[in-house]
């Protein structure tokens, strides 16, 4: 397994991972060209911003088996930025082999390098990763007093 920062050429592999995740079927285009085009566009935006980092996990065969996307958000009340992990997805066949942990470690390493005060993320309680306590096993604490809100904007699909 290799963990490295994503490159524009990784868009097809990331799209393949997303298309394998059943929970995303209603928001990720089923057709590979459409999914890859969307990922390519969003990945280019993330890489150009300087405020986001995307890592890919490569299988022993050299194919993208998962990825993690983090964003570096300045909060005025904190002594440093918060690293926000917006996505951490693995192909179903890649789960349980340490790739998720390695991607989390890459995000933590970068957060420390950037002087972040903390890392945060959201995890759907219905997802397998939540059910098997993936994040808790890696030192993350669920915040019992916080609520998560979203407001879909007009003209966008409901991806609550």
Short mmCIF file of N, CA, C and O in Angstrom, two decimals, residues 62-134:
data_model
loop_
_atom_site.label_atom_id
_atom_site.label_comp_id
_atom_site.label_asym_id
_atom_site.label_seq_id
_atom_site.Cartn_x
_atom_site.Cartn_y
_atom_site.Cartn_z
N UNK A 62 -1.17 -0.98 -7.60
CA UNK A 62 -0.98 0.39 -8.06
C UNK A 62 -2.26 1.12 -8.43
O UNK A 62 -2.20 2.22 -8.97
N UNK A 63 -3.42 0.54 -8.14
CA UNK A 63 -4.68 1.20 -8.45
C UNK A 63 -5.20 1.94 -7.22
O UNK A 63 -4.90 1.56 -6.08
N UNK A 64 -5.99 2.97 -7.45
CA UNK A 64 -6.58 3.73 -6.35
C UNK A 64 -7.60 2.84 -5.66
O UNK A 64 -8.55 2.36 -6.27
N UNK A 65 -7.40 2.61 -4.37
CA UNK A 65 -8.31 1.77 -3.58
C UNK A 65 -9.07 2.59 -2.55
O UNK A 65 -10.00 2.10 -1.91
N UNK A 66 -8.70 3.88 -2.39
CA UNK A 66 -9.37 4.75 -1.46
C UNK A 66 -8.76 6.13 -1.50
O UNK A 66 -7.73 6.35 -2.15
N UNK A 67 -9.42 7.06 -0.81
CA UNK A 67 -8.89 8.42 -0.76
C UNK A 67 -9.43 9.14 0.46
O UNK A 67 -10.40 8.73 1.09
N UNK A 68 -8.78 10.23 0.79
CA UNK A 68 -9.17 11.09 1.90
C UNK A 68 -8.99 12.53 1.45
O UNK A 68 -7.98 12.88 0.83
N UNK A 69 -9.99 13.35 1.75
CA UNK A 69 -9.94 14.76 1.41
C UNK A 69 -10.07 15.59 2.69
O UNK A 69 -10.98 15.37 3.48
N UNK A 70 -9.14 16.51 2.90
CA UNK A 70 -9.15 17.36 4.09
C UNK A 70 -9.05 18.82 3.67
O UNK A 70 -8.47 19.15 2.64
N UNK A 71 -9.62 19.66 4.50
CA UNK A 71 -9.65 21.10 4.23
C UNK A 71 -9.16 21.82 5.48
O UNK A 71 -9.43 21.40 6.61
N UNK A 72 -8.45 22.89 5.27
CA UNK A 72 -7.78 23.60 6.36
C UNK A 72 -8.54 24.90 6.60
O UNK A 72 -8.46 25.85 5.83
N UNK A 73 -9.35 24.90 7.67
CA UNK A 73 -10.31 25.96 7.92
C UNK A 73 -9.85 26.83 9.09
O UNK A 73 -9.73 26.34 10.22
N UNK A 74 -9.61 28.12 8.85
CA UNK A 74 -9.23 29.00 9.95
C UNK A 74 -10.46 29.37 10.78
O UNK A 74 -11.47 29.79 10.26
N UNK A 75 -10.36 29.16 12.09
CA UNK A 75 -11.38 29.60 13.04
C UNK A 75 -10.76 30.71 13.86
O UNK A 75 -9.67 30.54 14.42
N UNK A 76 -11.43 31.82 13.97
CA UNK A 76 -10.86 32.97 14.66
C UNK A 76 -10.75 32.76 16.16
O UNK A 76 -9.92 33.39 16.81
N UNK A 77 -11.55 31.88 16.73
CA UNK A 77 -11.51 31.66 18.17
C UNK A 77 -10.50 30.59 18.59
O UNK A 77 -10.27 30.40 19.78
N UNK A 78 -9.89 29.92 17.64
CA UNK A 78 -8.95 28.84 17.97
C UNK A 78 -7.51 29.29 17.73
O UNK A 78 -7.26 30.18 16.92
N UNK A 79 -6.55 28.64 18.38
CA UNK A 79 -5.16 29.02 18.20
C UNK A 79 -4.55 28.56 16.88
O UNK A 79 -3.44 28.93 16.55
N UNK A 80 -5.27 27.75 16.12
CA UNK A 80 -4.82 27.28 14.82
C UNK A 80 -6.03 26.82 14.02
O UNK A 80 -7.14 26.77 14.53
N UNK A 81 -5.79 26.49 12.79
CA UNK A 81 -6.87 26.02 11.92
C UNK A 81 -7.45 24.70 12.42
O UNK A 81 -6.84 24.01 13.24
N UNK A 82 -8.61 24.37 11.91
CA UNK A 82 -9.15 23.03 12.08
C UNK A 82 -8.99 22.31 10.75
O UNK A 82 -9.33 22.85 9.71
N UNK A 83 -8.45 21.13 10.82
CA UNK A 83 -8.42 20.28 9.64
C UNK A 83 -9.74 19.53 9.60
O UNK A 83 -10.11 18.85 10.57
N UNK A 84 -10.48 19.69 8.52
CA UNK A 84 -11.78 19.05 8.41
C UNK A 84 -11.71 17.96 7.34
O UNK A 84 -11.43 18.25 6.17
N UNK A 85 -11.88 16.73 7.75
CA UNK A 85 -11.87 15.61 6.81
C UNK A 85 -13.29 15.46 6.27
O UNK A 85 -14.20 15.07 6.98
N UNK A 86 -13.46 15.83 5.01
CA UNK A 86 -14.79 15.79 4.42
C UNK A 86 -15.11 14.44 3.78
O UNK A 86 -16.28 14.09 3.66
N UNK A 87 -14.09 13.72 3.38
CA UNK A 87 -14.31 12.43 2.73
C UNK A 87 -13.18 11.47 3.08
O UNK A 87 -12.01 11.85 3.02
N UNK A 88 -13.55 10.26 3.42
CA UNK A 88 -12.60 9.17 3.55
C UNK A 88 -13.36 7.93 3.10
O UNK A 88 -14.23 7.44 3.81
N UNK A 89 -13.08 7.49 1.89
CA UNK A 89 -13.77 6.36 1.31
C UNK A 89 -12.77 5.33 0.80
O UNK A 89 -11.75 5.68 0.21
N UNK A 90 -13.10 4.07 1.05
CA UNK A 90 -12.31 2.95 0.53
C UNK A 90 -13.22 2.06 -0.29
O UNK A 90 -14.40 1.90 0.04
N UNK A 91 -12.64 1.46 -1.32
CA UNK A 91 -13.38 0.44 -2.06
C UNK A 91 -13.73 -0.67 -1.07
O UNK A 91 -12.94 -0.97 -0.17
N UNK A 92 -14.90 -1.27 -1.19
CA UNK A 92 -15.29 -2.32 -0.25
C UNK A 92 -14.25 -3.42 -0.08
O UNK A 92 -14.04 -3.91 1.03
N UNK A 93 -13.57 -3.78 -1.14
CA UNK A 93 -12.57 -4.85 -1.07
C UNK A 93 -11.28 -4.41 -0.37
O UNK A 93 -10.45 -5.25 -0.01
N UNK A 94 -11.11 -3.10 -0.15
CA UNK A 94 -9.89 -2.59 0.48
C UNK A 94 -10.05 -2.36 1.97
O UNK A 94 -9.08 -2.01 2.65
N UNK A 95 -11.23 -2.56 2.49
CA UNK A 95 -11.48 -2.27 3.90
C UNK A 95 -10.87 -3.34 4.81
O UNK A 95 -10.79 -4.50 4.45
N UNK A 96 -10.43 -2.90 5.99
CA UNK A 96 -9.89 -3.82 6.98
C UNK A 96 -8.41 -4.11 6.84
O UNK A 96 -7.86 -4.87 7.62
N UNK A 97 -7.75 -3.49 5.88
CA UNK A 97 -6.33 -3.76 5.66
C UNK A 97 -5.40 -2.66 6.11
O UNK A 97 -4.20 -2.70 5.82
N UNK A 98 -5.92 -1.64 6.78
CA UNK A 98 -5.06 -0.57 7.27
C UNK A 98 -5.01 0.68 6.41
O UNK A 98 -4.38 1.67 6.80
N UNK A 99 -5.66 0.68 5.24
CA UNK A 99 -5.62 1.86 4.38
C UNK A 99 -6.32 3.05 5.00
O UNK A 99 -5.84 4.18 4.92
N UNK A 100 -7.47 2.82 5.63
CA UNK A 100 -8.19 3.91 6.27
C UNK A 100 -7.35 4.54 7.37
O UNK A 100 -7.26 5.77 7.47
N UNK A 101 -6.72 3.72 8.17
CA UNK A 101 -5.86 4.22 9.24
C UNK A 101 -4.69 5.02 8.66
O UNK A 101 -4.31 6.06 9.19
N UNK A 102 -4.12 4.54 7.56
CA UNK A 102 -2.99 5.23 6.93
C UNK A 102 -3.43 6.58 6.36
O UNK A 102 -2.69 7.57 6.44
N UNK A 103 -4.64 6.64 5.80
CA UNK A 103 -5.15 7.92 5.29
C UNK A 103 -5.41 8.89 6.44
O UNK A 103 -5.09 10.09 6.33
N UNK A 104 -5.97 8.41 7.54
CA UNK A 104 -6.16 9.27 8.72
C UNK A 104 -4.82 9.80 9.22
O UNK A 104 -4.70 10.96 9.59
N UNK A 105 -3.80 8.95 9.23
CA UNK A 105 -2.48 9.36 9.69
C UNK A 105 -1.90 10.43 8.77
O UNK A 105 -1.26 11.38 9.24
N UNK A 106 -2.11 10.30 7.46
CA UNK A 106 -1.63 11.32 6.52
C UNK A 106 -2.28 12.66 6.83
O UNK A 106 -1.61 13.71 6.83
N UNK A 107 -3.59 12.65 7.12
CA UNK A 107 -4.29 13.89 7.45
C UNK A 107 -3.78 14.48 8.75
O UNK A 107 -3.56 15.70 8.86
N UNK A 108 -3.54 13.64 9.75
CA UNK A 108 -3.05 14.13 11.03
C UNK A 108 -1.64 14.71 10.88
O UNK A 108 -1.33 15.76 11.46
N UNK A 109 -0.81 14.05 10.11
CA UNK A 109 0.55 14.54 9.89
C UNK A 109 0.52 15.92 9.24
O UNK A 109 1.24 16.84 9.65
N UNK A 110 -0.33 16.08 8.22
CA UNK A 110 -0.42 17.37 7.53
C UNK A 110 -1.01 18.43 8.46
O UNK A 110 -0.58 19.58 8.45
N UNK A 111 -2.01 18.05 9.27
CA UNK A 111 -2.60 19.00 10.21
C UNK A 111 -1.56 19.51 11.20
O UNK A 111 -1.50 20.71 11.50
N UNK A 112 -0.72 18.62 11.69
CA UNK A 112 0.34 19.03 12.62
C UNK A 112 1.33 19.95 11.91
O UNK A 112 1.77 20.96 12.47
N UNK A 113 1.68 19.60 10.67
CA UNK A 113 2.61 20.44 9.90
C UNK A 113 2.05 21.84 9.70
O UNK A 113 2.79 22.83 9.76
N UNK A 114 0.75 21.96 9.53
CA UNK A 114 0.10 23.25 9.31
C UNK A 114 -0.22 23.98 10.62
O UNK A 114 -0.74 25.09 10.60
N UNK A 115 0.07 23.37 11.75
CA UNK A 115 -0.19 24.00 13.04
C UNK A 115 -1.66 24.01 13.43
O UNK A 115 -2.11 24.89 14.19
N UNK A 116 -2.42 23.05 12.95
CA UNK A 116 -3.85 22.98 13.29
C UNK A 116 -4.04 22.68 14.77
O UNK A 116 -3.23 22.01 15.39
N UNK A 117 -5.15 23.16 15.29
CA UNK A 117 -5.50 22.92 16.68
C UNK A 117 -6.25 21.61 16.86
O UNK A 117 -6.19 21.00 17.92
N UNK A 118 -6.96 21.17 15.81
CA UNK A 118 -7.70 19.91 15.89
C UNK A 118 -8.10 19.46 14.50
O UNK A 118 -8.01 20.21 13.53
N UNK A 119 -8.55 18.22 14.46
CA UNK A 119 -9.16 17.65 13.26
C UNK A 119 -10.62 17.35 13.57
O UNK A 119 -10.95 17.00 14.70
N UNK A 120 -11.46 17.48 12.58
CA UNK A 120 -12.87 17.16 12.74
C UNK A 120 -13.38 16.42 11.52
O UNK A 120 -12.78 16.46 10.45
N UNK A 121 -14.51 15.73 11.70
CA UNK A 121 -15.18 15.06 10.59
C UNK A 121 -16.60 14.72 10.99
O UNK A 121 -16.95 14.77 12.16
N UNK A 122 -17.41 14.39 10.02
CA UNK A 122 -18.76 13.87 10.24
C UNK A 122 -18.77 12.43 9.76
O UNK A 122 -18.13 12.10 8.77
N UNK A 123 -19.51 11.58 10.46
CA UNK A 123 -19.64 10.18 10.06
C UNK A 123 -21.09 9.77 10.25
O UNK A 123 -21.63 9.90 11.35
N UNK A 124 -21.71 9.33 9.20
CA UNK A 124 -23.10 8.89 9.25
C UNK A 124 -23.18 7.66 10.15
O UNK A 124 -22.45 6.70 9.98
N UNK A 125 -24.08 7.71 11.12
CA UNK A 125 -24.20 6.60 12.07
C UNK A 125 -24.63 5.30 11.41
O UNK A 125 -24.43 4.23 11.98
N UNK A 126 -25.19 5.37 10.22
CA UNK A 126 -25.60 4.15 9.52
C UNK A 126 -24.44 3.51 8.76
O UNK A 126 -24.53 2.35 8.35
N UNK A 127 -23.35 4.25 8.56
CA UNK A 127 -22.22 3.71 7.79
C UNK A 127 -21.50 2.62 8.58
O UNK A 127 -21.42 2.66 9.81
N UNK A 128 -20.93 1.70 7.84
CA UNK A 128 -20.18 0.59 8.44
C UNK A 128 -19.04 1.10 9.32
O UNK A 128 -18.79 0.57 10.40
N UNK A 129 -18.38 2.16 8.89
CA UNK A 129 -17.25 2.69 9.67
C UNK A 129 -17.70 3.16 11.06
O UNK A 129 -16.98 2.99 12.04
N UNK A 130 -18.89 3.73 11.14
CA UNK A 130 -19.42 4.14 12.44
C UNK A 130 -19.81 2.92 13.26
O UNK A 130 -19.49 2.83 14.45
N UNK A 131 -20.48 1.99 12.62
CA UNK A 131 -20.97 0.80 13.32
C UNK A 131 -19.83 -0.01 13.94
O UNK A 131 -19.98 -0.59 15.01
N UNK A 132 -18.69 -0.04 13.28
CA UNK A 132 -17.57 -0.81 13.82
C UNK A 132 -16.56 0.06 14.57
O UNK A 132 -15.46 -0.36 14.88
N UNK A 133 -16.98 1.31 14.87
CA UNK A 133 -16.20 2.22 15.72
C UNK A 133 -14.82 2.53 15.14
O UNK A 133 -13.84 2.67 15.89
N UNK A 134 -14.73 2.65 13.83
CA UNK A 134 -13.45 2.90 13.16
C UNK A 134 -12.75 4.13 13.73
O UNK A 134 -11.58 4.08 14.10
#
